[in-house]
Amino acid sequence: MTIGVLHPGEMGAAVGAALRAGGQTVIWASSGRSEATSGRAEQAGLHDAGTLEELGRRSDVILSVCPPHAAAEVAQGFDRFPGIYVDANAVAPATVRGIANVVGRCVDGGIVGPPPRRRGTTRLYLSGADARPVADLFADTIVDARVVSEDIGAASAVKMTYAAWTKGTSALLLALRAVARAEGVEDALLDEWGWSLPELPERSIAAARSALGKGWRWVGEMEEIAETFAAVGLPDDFHRAAAEVYRRSPHTDDPGAAAALERVLSALLVDSPVRAKGGTA
Ligand SMILES: NC(=O)c1ccc[n+]([C@@H]2O[C@H](COP(=O)([O-])OP(=O)(O)OC[C@H]3O[C@@H](n4cnc5c(N)ncnc54)[C@H](OP(=O)(O)O)[C@@H]3O)[C@@H](O)[C@H]2O)c1
């Protein structure tokens, strides 16, 4: 089998490397991509097909692993692709159903966990009529592929509800830290957390680091989650607000940098009508 990866980002490159190690041929298309993507593809040992057209011609299966806001547009180029198109992005069930209407044979996917480097960390949820043969491609890999159902949208619903909690609560933590700072009660809040919720100070710092590194990509993901909630008649405002928190976060390629929380809270409060009253980050 030849599998085309769109595109070798952090996750796509790692999943591609896992497929290669499992005995599959994995290709990518360098046309229009950045040096960072080329570097990751090279390191993962993926073959360069050059253009998207050539990638489409040579692939039996295409695996789309790109930022959620780009997923639908990326699929547009594969309306005549005869193989199986797997959309493994963090998008709403309705978005992947739209993609299924564009590409011929669609499998819905949702990835939970970090870019896989060893067994047991990363799950690929799959759904759709062709989900089983796609799961079989991962049989001898470190990625745990799980078929959820035959319905397009089901795998994405797993991803959306999972990330609604993880990334949604991270955004909430950052926002409430900013409020506490603006109101001059951050020290009192930290004191209370020390007694009753001791994990939250560390979690705030981790949330800030993630927001600095990946917040730009999570804006789209939060909006997809909001769409997922709205589609079943639930309030979508939680994740619209989370999207706004990530939109306001600055971006850096060095999210481990010191003072991550300081940077994010300052950015969140930059237009605040209340002058921050100080506190401890
Ligand atoms: N990283 C994780 O821990 C993680 C965990 C679970 C799920 N995922 C899922 O994996 C997907 C990708 O995440 P990632 O971490 O691999 O992201 P990433 O490292 O930022 O990589 C994104 C890739 O997509 C390409 N890209 C960026 N903008 C694009 C656009 N507008 N159109 C087409 N391609 C574009 C980038 O190429 P250029 O830079 O060359 O443009 C890059 O190769 C997301 O849907 C995410 O939800 C990631």
mmCIF file of C-alpha atoms and ligand atoms in Angstrom:
data_model
loop_
_atom_site.group_PDB
_atom_site.id
_atom_site.type_symbol
_atom_site.label_atom_id
_atom_site.label_comp_id
_atom_site.label_asym_id
_atom_site.label_seq_id
_atom_site.Cartn_x
_atom_site.Cartn_y
_atom_site.Cartn_z
ATOM 1 C CA MET A 1 0.000 0.000 0.000
ATOM 2 C CA THR A 2 1.139 3.555 -0.671
ATOM 3 C CA ILE A 3 -0.118 6.149 1.756
ATOM 4 C CA GLY A 4 0.016 9.863 0.994
ATOM 5 C CA VAL A 5 0.292 12.171 4.012
ATOM 6 C CA LEU A 6 -1.137 15.707 3.847
ATOM 7 C CA HIS A 7 0.998 17.099 5.455
ATOM 8 C CA PRO A 8 3.986 16.072 7.572
ATOM 9 C CA GLY A 9 3.415 18.416 10.494
ATOM 10 C CA GLU A 10 4.338 17.294 14.000
ATOM 11 C CA MET A 11 1.553 14.709 13.961
ATOM 12 C CA GLY A 12 1.498 13.816 10.261
ATOM 13 C CA ALA A 13 5.252 13.156 10.168
ATOM 14 C CA ALA A 14 5.110 10.964 13.273
ATOM 15 C CA VAL A 15 2.115 8.970 11.995
ATOM 16 C CA GLY A 16 3.859 8.641 8.613
ATOM 17 C CA ALA A 17 7.006 7.355 10.316
ATOM 18 C CA ALA A 18 4.916 4.857 12.281
ATOM 19 C CA LEU A 19 3.292 3.572 9.067
ATOM 20 C CA ARG A 20 6.698 3.267 7.427
ATOM 21 C CA ALA A 21 8.055 1.326 10.368
ATOM 22 C CA GLY A 22 4.998 -0.916 10.007
ATOM 23 C CA GLY A 23 6.008 -1.769 6.431
ATOM 24 C CA GLN A 24 3.940 0.697 4.368
ATOM 25 C CA THR A 25 5.236 3.060 1.698
ATOM 26 C CA VAL A 26 4.552 6.639 2.766
ATOM 27 C CA ILE A 27 4.778 9.657 0.479
ATOM 28 C CA TRP A 28 4.196 13.396 0.835
ATOM 29 C CA ALA A 29 4.180 16.423 -1.494
ATOM 30 C CA SER A 30 6.734 19.183 -0.995
ATOM 31 C CA SER A 31 5.097 21.671 -3.358
ATOM 32 C CA GLY A 32 4.130 24.794 -1.415
ATOM 33 C CA ARG A 33 5.294 23.456 1.936
ATOM 34 C CA SER A 34 7.721 25.070 4.354
ATOM 35 C CA GLU A 35 11.270 24.097 5.216
ATOM 36 C CA ALA A 36 10.060 22.896 8.592
ATOM 37 C CA THR A 37 7.682 20.450 6.909
ATOM 38 C CA SER A 38 10.428 19.272 4.513
ATOM 39 C CA GLY A 39 12.764 18.700 7.451
ATOM 40 C CA ARG A 40 10.161 16.641 9.311
ATOM 41 C CA ALA A 41 9.321 14.592 6.210
ATOM 42 C CA GLU A 42 12.989 13.871 5.606
ATOM 43 C CA GLN A 43 13.571 12.858 9.182
ATOM 44 C CA ALA A 44 10.533 10.575 9.038
ATOM 45 C CA GLY A 45 11.933 8.946 5.868
ATOM 46 C CA LEU A 46 8.927 9.842 3.692
ATOM 47 C CA HIS A 47 9.276 9.883 -0.110
ATOM 48 C CA ASP A 48 8.581 13.184 -1.831
ATOM 49 C CA ALA A 49 6.004 12.913 -4.645
ATOM 50 C CA GLY A 50 6.584 16.577 -5.499
ATOM 51 C CA THR A 51 3.071 17.773 -6.267
ATOM 52 C CA LEU A 52 -0.357 17.027 -4.863
ATOM 53 C CA GLU A 53 -1.415 15.683 -8.272
ATOM 54 C CA GLU A 54 1.428 13.172 -8.278
ATOM 55 C CA LEU A 55 0.717 12.240 -4.665
ATOM 56 C CA GLY A 56 -2.903 11.570 -5.636
ATOM 57 C CA ARG A 57 -1.816 9.433 -8.595
ATOM 58 C CA ARG A 58 0.562 7.291 -6.517
ATOM 59 C CA SER A 59 -1.461 6.855 -3.311
ATOM 60 C CA ASP A 60 -3.906 4.093 -2.446
ATOM 61 C CA VAL A 61 -4.875 5.916 0.739
ATOM 62 C CA ILE A 62 -4.554 9.586 1.608
ATOM 63 C CA LEU A 63 -4.242 10.679 5.208
ATOM 64 C CA SER A 64 -5.057 14.328 5.870
ATOM 65 C CA VAL A 65 -3.420 15.576 9.096
ATOM 66 C CA CYS A 66 -3.343 19.343 8.929
ATOM 67 C CA PRO A 67 -4.680 22.319 10.911
ATOM 68 C CA PRO A 68 -8.467 21.994 11.308
ATOM 69 C CA HIS A 69 -9.186 25.297 9.550
ATOM 70 C CA ALA A 70 -7.474 23.948 6.407
ATOM 71 C CA ALA A 71 -9.072 20.467 6.335
ATOM 72 C CA ALA A 72 -11.992 21.208 3.984
ATOM 73 C CA GLU A 73 -9.834 23.168 1.549
ATOM 74 C CA VAL A 74 -7.161 20.463 1.468
ATOM 75 C CA ALA A 75 -9.843 17.870 0.587
ATOM 76 C CA GLN A 76 -11.102 19.974 -2.349
ATOM 77 C CA GLY A 77 -8.062 18.964 -4.391
ATOM 78 C CA PHE A 78 -9.003 15.267 -4.138
ATOM 79 C CA ASP A 79 -12.514 15.228 -5.566
ATOM 80 C CA ARG A 80 -11.409 12.719 -8.201
ATOM 81 C CA PHE A 81 -9.163 10.609 -5.985
ATOM 82 C CA PRO A 82 -10.187 6.955 -6.502
ATOM 83 C CA GLY A 83 -8.683 5.608 -3.255
ATOM 84 C CA ILE A 84 -9.661 6.067 0.393
ATOM 85 C CA TYR A 85 -9.369 9.590 1.764
ATOM 86 C CA VAL A 86 -8.938 9.690 5.549
ATOM 87 C CA ASP A 87 -9.619 13.023 7.185
ATOM 88 C CA ALA A 88 -7.864 12.676 10.563
ATOM 89 C CA ASN A 89 -8.273 16.288 11.609
ATOM 90 C CA ALA A 90 -9.860 17.882 14.648
ATOM 91 C CA VAL A 91 -13.050 18.936 12.877
ATOM 92 C CA ALA A 92 -16.774 18.847 13.618
ATOM 93 C CA PRO A 93 -18.830 15.856 12.435
ATOM 94 C CA ALA A 94 -20.616 18.206 10.004
ATOM 95 C CA THR A 95 -17.275 19.335 8.546
ATOM 96 C CA VAL A 96 -16.120 15.786 7.840
ATOM 97 C CA ARG A 97 -19.529 14.931 6.351
ATOM 98 C CA GLY A 98 -18.965 17.868 3.994
ATOM 99 C CA ILE A 99 -15.533 16.458 3.130
ATOM 100 C CA ALA A 100 -17.141 13.053 2.478
ATOM 101 C CA ASN A 101 -19.393 14.720 -0.073
ATOM 102 C CA VAL A 102 -16.300 15.981 -1.932
ATOM 103 C CA VAL A 103 -14.012 12.953 -1.938
ATOM 104 C CA GLY A 104 -15.235 9.596 -3.213
ATOM 105 C CA ARG A 105 -14.470 7.125 -0.416
ATOM 106 C CA CYS A 106 -14.059 8.929 2.888
ATOM 107 C CA VAL A 107 -13.001 7.617 6.271
ATOM 108 C CA ASP A 108 -13.440 9.869 9.281
ATOM 109 C CA GLY A 109 -10.565 10.002 11.755
ATOM 110 C CA GLY A 110 -9.689 11.685 15.031
ATOM 111 C CA ILE A 111 -6.305 11.498 16.746
ATOM 112 C CA VAL A 112 -6.004 11.571 20.533
ATOM 113 C CA GLY A 113 -2.600 11.698 22.191
ATOM 114 C CA PRO A 114 0.812 13.124 21.286
ATOM 115 C CA PRO A 115 2.694 12.476 18.032
ATOM 116 C CA PRO A 116 3.468 8.746 18.433
ATOM 117 C CA ARG A 117 7.048 7.817 19.350
ATOM 118 C CA ARG A 118 6.276 4.614 21.233
ATOM 119 C CA ARG A 119 3.375 2.226 21.684
ATOM 120 C CA GLY A 120 0.494 3.059 24.008
ATOM 121 C CA THR A 121 0.328 6.852 23.702
ATOM 122 C CA THR A 122 -1.740 7.646 20.630
ATOM 123 C CA ARG A 123 -5.144 6.523 19.411
ATOM 124 C CA LEU A 124 -6.551 7.010 15.929
ATOM 125 C CA TYR A 125 -10.346 6.769 16.059
ATOM 126 C CA LEU A 126 -11.871 5.807 12.720
ATOM 127 C CA SER A 127 -15.393 5.593 11.340
ATOM 128 C CA GLY A 128 -17.046 4.984 7.991
ATOM 129 C CA ALA A 129 -17.672 2.052 5.685
ATOM 130 C CA ASP A 130 -13.940 1.738 4.861
ATOM 131 C CA ALA A 131 -12.691 2.268 8.412
ATOM 132 C CA ARG A 132 -11.640 -1.357 8.952
ATOM 133 C CA PRO A 133 -9.117 -1.584 6.052
ATOM 134 C CA VAL A 134 -7.638 1.727 7.208
ATOM 135 C CA ALA A 135 -7.310 0.434 10.783
ATOM 136 C CA ASP A 136 -5.575 -2.660 9.375
ATOM 137 C CA LEU A 137 -2.824 -0.452 7.905
ATOM 138 C CA PHE A 138 -1.862 0.390 11.488
ATOM 139 C CA ALA A 139 -1.915 -3.219 12.727
ATOM 140 C CA ASP A 140 1.881 -3.479 13.062
ATOM 141 C CA THR A 141 2.491 0.093 14.167
ATOM 142 C CA ILE A 142 2.778 1.994 17.442
ATOM 143 C CA VAL A 143 -0.512 3.780 16.639
ATOM 144 C CA ASP A 144 -3.588 2.241 18.220
ATOM 145 C CA ALA A 145 -6.274 2.464 15.493
ATOM 146 C CA ARG A 146 -9.829 1.923 16.750
ATOM 147 C CA VAL A 147 -12.959 1.637 14.630
ATOM 148 C CA VAL A 148 -15.852 3.481 16.292
ATOM 149 C CA SER A 149 -18.682 2.835 13.849
ATOM 150 C CA GLU A 150 -19.681 2.879 10.187
ATOM 151 C CA ASP A 151 -20.915 6.459 10.429
ATOM 152 C CA ILE A 152 -18.902 9.353 9.038
ATOM 153 C CA GLY A 153 -18.781 11.911 11.855
ATOM 154 C CA ALA A 154 -18.511 9.425 14.718
ATOM 155 C CA ALA A 155 -14.700 9.460 14.978
ATOM 156 C CA SER A 156 -14.697 13.245 14.811
ATOM 157 C CA ALA A 157 -17.352 13.383 17.523
ATOM 158 C CA VAL A 158 -15.029 11.387 19.804
ATOM 159 C CA LYS A 159 -12.186 13.822 19.099
ATOM 160 C CA MET A 160 -14.419 16.902 19.534
ATOM 161 C CA THR A 161 -15.868 15.814 22.866
ATOM 162 C CA TYR A 162 -12.440 14.758 24.129
ATOM 163 C CA ALA A 163 -10.753 18.035 23.167
ATOM 164 C CA ALA A 164 -13.751 20.041 24.398
ATOM 165 C CA TRP A 165 -12.637 19.026 27.871
ATOM 166 C CA THR A 166 -8.827 19.106 27.582
ATOM 167 C CA LYS A 167 -8.338 22.297 25.545
ATOM 168 C CA GLY A 168 -11.583 23.921 26.692
ATOM 169 C CA THR A 169 -10.667 23.688 30.379
ATOM 170 C CA SER A 170 -7.128 24.901 29.624
ATOM 171 C CA ALA A 171 -8.576 28.031 28.024
ATOM 172 C CA LEU A 172 -10.923 28.483 30.982
ATOM 173 C CA LEU A 173 -7.988 28.261 33.392
ATOM 174 C CA LEU A 174 -6.055 30.920 31.496
ATOM 175 C CA ALA A 175 -9.086 33.196 31.332
ATOM 176 C CA LEU A 176 -9.892 32.919 35.037
ATOM 177 C CA ARG A 177 -6.248 33.524 35.975
ATOM 178 C CA ALA A 178 -6.447 36.723 33.931
ATOM 179 C CA VAL A 179 -9.649 37.771 35.710
ATOM 180 C CA ALA A 180 -8.096 37.071 39.116
ATOM 181 C CA ARG A 181 -5.087 39.166 38.126
ATOM 182 C CA ALA A 182 -7.211 42.034 36.848
ATOM 183 C CA GLU A 183 -9.153 42.029 40.116
ATOM 184 C CA GLY A 184 -5.985 41.823 42.233
ATOM 185 C CA VAL A 185 -6.921 38.481 43.815
ATOM 186 C CA GLU A 186 -4.471 36.134 42.086
ATOM 187 C CA ASP A 187 -2.509 35.475 45.283
ATOM 188 C CA ALA A 188 -5.692 34.738 47.198
ATOM 189 C CA LEU A 189 -6.846 32.377 44.447
ATOM 190 C CA LEU A 190 -3.488 30.557 44.425
ATOM 191 C CA ASP A 191 -3.714 30.266 48.185
ATOM 192 C CA GLU A 192 -7.171 28.726 47.935
ATOM 193 C CA TRP A 193 -5.989 26.357 45.179
ATOM 194 C CA GLY A 194 -3.153 25.301 47.451
ATOM 195 C CA TRP A 195 -5.777 23.981 49.858
ATOM 196 C CA SER A 196 -8.464 22.676 47.596
ATOM 197 C CA LEU A 197 -7.240 22.301 43.988
ATOM 198 C CA PRO A 198 -3.458 21.832 44.248
ATOM 199 C CA GLU A 199 -3.009 20.672 40.645
ATOM 200 C CA LEU A 200 -4.249 23.905 39.093
ATOM 201 C CA PRO A 201 -1.177 26.190 39.422
ATOM 202 C CA GLU A 202 0.966 23.708 37.478
ATOM 203 C CA ARG A 203 -1.861 23.103 35.021
ATOM 204 C CA SER A 204 -2.123 26.848 34.385
ATOM 205 C CA ILE A 205 1.555 26.955 33.404
ATOM 206 C CA ALA A 206 1.163 23.933 31.118
ATOM 207 C CA ALA A 207 -1.921 25.565 29.565
ATOM 208 C CA ALA A 208 0.034 28.763 28.909
ATOM 209 C CA ARG A 209 2.897 26.855 27.281
ATOM 210 C CA SER A 210 0.474 24.988 25.036
ATOM 211 C CA ALA A 211 -1.333 28.221 24.153
ATOM 212 C CA LEU A 212 1.972 29.821 23.127
ATOM 213 C CA GLY A 213 3.000 26.875 20.990
ATOM 214 C CA LYS A 214 -0.270 25.627 19.509
ATOM 215 C CA GLY A 215 -2.934 28.202 20.345
ATOM 216 C CA TRP A 216 -2.970 29.493 16.750
ATOM 217 C CA ARG A 217 -4.077 26.040 15.579
ATOM 218 C CA TRP A 218 -6.524 25.537 18.450
ATOM 219 C CA VAL A 219 -8.593 28.572 17.444
ATOM 220 C CA GLY A 220 -9.964 26.542 14.536
ATOM 221 C CA GLU A 221 -10.333 23.455 16.714
ATOM 222 C CA MET A 222 -12.368 25.363 19.335
ATOM 223 C CA GLU A 223 -14.601 26.726 16.588
ATOM 224 C CA GLU A 224 -15.147 23.205 15.258
ATOM 225 C CA ILE A 225 -16.064 22.090 18.783
ATOM 226 C CA ALA A 226 -18.501 25.003 19.073
ATOM 227 C CA GLU A 227 -20.097 23.875 15.785
ATOM 228 C CA THR A 228 -20.321 20.343 17.179
ATOM 229 C CA PHE A 229 -22.215 21.572 20.255
ATOM 230 C CA ALA A 230 -24.499 23.882 18.244
ATOM 231 C CA ALA A 231 -25.381 21.082 15.822
ATOM 232 C CA VAL A 232 -27.013 19.085 18.619
ATOM 233 C CA GLY A 233 -28.722 22.116 20.199
ATOM 234 C CA LEU A 234 -26.263 22.768 23.040
ATOM 235 C CA PRO A 235 -24.726 26.147 23.907
ATOM 236 C CA ASP A 236 -21.655 26.762 21.759
ATOM 237 C CA ASP A 237 -20.439 29.790 23.709
ATOM 238 C CA PHE A 238 -17.981 27.831 25.891
ATOM 239 C CA HIS A 239 -15.748 27.002 22.979
ATOM 240 C CA ARG A 240 -16.296 30.246 21.081
ATOM 241 C CA ALA A 241 -14.819 31.880 24.202
ATOM 242 C CA ALA A 242 -12.007 29.313 24.291
ATOM 243 C CA ALA A 243 -11.253 30.150 20.643
ATOM 244 C CA GLU A 244 -10.997 33.821 21.616
ATOM 245 C CA VAL A 245 -8.566 33.006 24.454
ATOM 246 C CA TYR A 246 -6.309 31.139 22.015
ATOM 247 C CA ARG A 247 -6.709 33.853 19.366
ATOM 248 C CA ARG A 248 -5.371 36.420 21.843
ATOM 249 C CA SER A 249 -2.414 34.248 22.927
ATOM 250 C CA PRO A 250 0.927 35.179 21.392
ATOM 251 C CA HIS A 251 2.736 32.535 19.362
ATOM 252 C CA THR A 252 6.247 31.232 19.892
ATOM 253 C CA ASP A 253 8.127 28.191 18.645
ATOM 254 C CA ASP A 254 9.694 27.937 22.090
ATOM 255 C CA PRO A 255 6.655 27.257 24.267
ATOM 256 C CA GLY A 256 8.861 25.854 27.025
ATOM 257 C CA ALA A 257 10.160 29.370 27.539
ATOM 258 C CA ALA A 258 10.139 30.780 31.030
ATOM 259 C CA ALA A 259 7.350 33.186 31.930
ATOM 260 C CA ALA A 260 4.861 31.523 29.574
ATOM 261 C CA LEU A 261 1.996 32.270 31.937
ATOM 262 C CA GLU A 262 3.085 35.914 32.267
ATOM 263 C CA ARG A 263 3.106 36.323 28.503
ATOM 264 C CA VAL A 264 -0.295 34.787 27.964
ATOM 265 C CA LEU A 265 -2.000 36.624 30.841
ATOM 266 C CA SER A 266 -0.549 39.949 29.675
ATOM 267 C CA ALA A 267 -1.856 39.287 26.168
ATOM 268 C CA LEU A 268 -5.299 38.332 27.465
ATOM 269 C CA LEU A 269 -5.511 41.537 29.496
ATOM 270 C CA VAL A 270 -4.010 43.877 26.920
ATOM 271 C CA ASP A 271 -7.345 45.527 26.109
ATOM 272 C CA SER A 272 -8.825 45.162 29.572
ATOM 273 C CA PRO A 273 -10.583 48.285 30.816
ATOM 274 C CA VAL A 274 -9.381 47.320 34.312
ATOM 275 C CA ARG A 275 -5.696 47.866 35.011
ATOM 276 C CA ALA A 276 -4.312 44.586 36.308
ATOM 277 C CA LYS A 277 -3.833 44.904 40.052
ATOM 278 C CA GLY A 278 -0.746 42.682 40.243
ATOM 279 C CA GLY A 279 -0.315 39.189 41.649
ATOM 280 C CA THR A 280 1.884 36.169 41.310
ATOM 281 C CA ALA A 281 2.036 34.091 38.156
HETATM 282 N N1 LIG B 1 0.343 17.737 17.543
HETATM 283 C C1 LIG B 1 -0.444 17.064 18.358
HETATM 284 O O1 LIG B 1 -0.077 16.806 19.526
HETATM 285 C C2 LIG B 1 -1.801 16.570 17.891
HETATM 286 C C3 LIG B 1 -2.541 15.733 18.747
HETATM 287 C C4 LIG B 1 -3.765 15.247 18.327
HETATM 288 C C5 LIG B 1 -4.249 15.582 17.078
HETATM 289 N N2 LIG B 1 -3.521 16.401 16.253
HETATM 290 C C6 LIG B 1 -4.117 16.760 14.967
HETATM 291 O O2 LIG B 1 -3.190 16.723 13.892
HETATM 292 C C7 LIG B 1 -3.466 17.771 12.976
HETATM 293 C C8 LIG B 1 -2.183 18.506 12.642
HETATM 294 O O3 LIG B 1 -1.518 18.855 13.821
HETATM 295 P P1 LIG B 1 0.069 19.041 13.857
HETATM 296 O O4 LIG B 1 0.449 19.101 15.285
HETATM 297 O O5 LIG B 1 0.735 18.057 12.982
HETATM 298 O O6 LIG B 1 0.204 20.506 13.221
HETATM 299 P P2 LIG B 1 1.522 21.223 12.686
HETATM 300 O O7 LIG B 1 2.748 20.626 13.273
HETATM 301 O O8 LIG B 1 1.271 22.652 12.826
HETATM 302 O O9 LIG B 1 1.542 20.819 11.136
HETATM 303 C C9 LIG B 1 0.588 21.197 10.272
HETATM 304 C C10 LIG B 1 0.980 20.742 8.852
HETATM 305 O O10 LIG B 1 -0.036 21.186 7.980
HETATM 306 C C11 LIG B 1 0.522 22.110 7.058
HETATM 307 N N3 LIG B 1 -0.347 23.283 6.923
HETATM 308 C C12 LIG B 1 -0.367 24.408 7.684
HETATM 309 N N4 LIG B 1 -1.301 25.257 7.233
HETATM 310 C C13 LIG B 1 -1.865 24.657 6.154
HETATM 311 C C14 LIG B 1 -2.872 25.037 5.245
HETATM 312 N N5 LIG B 1 -3.527 26.204 5.366
HETATM 313 N N6 LIG B 1 -3.199 24.169 4.260
HETATM 314 C C15 LIG B 1 -2.567 22.986 4.147
HETATM 315 N N7 LIG B 1 -1.597 22.587 4.991
HETATM 316 C C16 LIG B 1 -1.255 23.395 5.977
HETATM 317 C C17 LIG B 1 1.869 22.512 7.593
HETATM 318 O O11 LIG B 1 2.714 22.705 6.490
HETATM 319 P P3 LIG B 1 3.552 24.051 6.262
HETATM 320 O O12 LIG B 1 4.060 24.486 7.594
HETATM 321 O O13 LIG B 1 4.591 23.584 5.333
HETATM 322 O O14 LIG B 1 2.580 25.005 5.661
HETATM 323 C C18 LIG B 1 2.303 21.316 8.430
HETATM 324 O O15 LIG B 1 3.016 20.394 7.650
HETATM 325 C C19 LIG B 1 -4.547 18.661 13.583
HETATM 326 O O16 LIG B 1 -5.806 18.440 12.985
HETATM 327 C C20 LIG B 1 -4.560 18.222 15.032
HETATM 328 O O17 LIG B 1 -5.798 18.334 15.626
HETATM 329 C C21 LIG B 1 -2.300 16.896 16.629
#
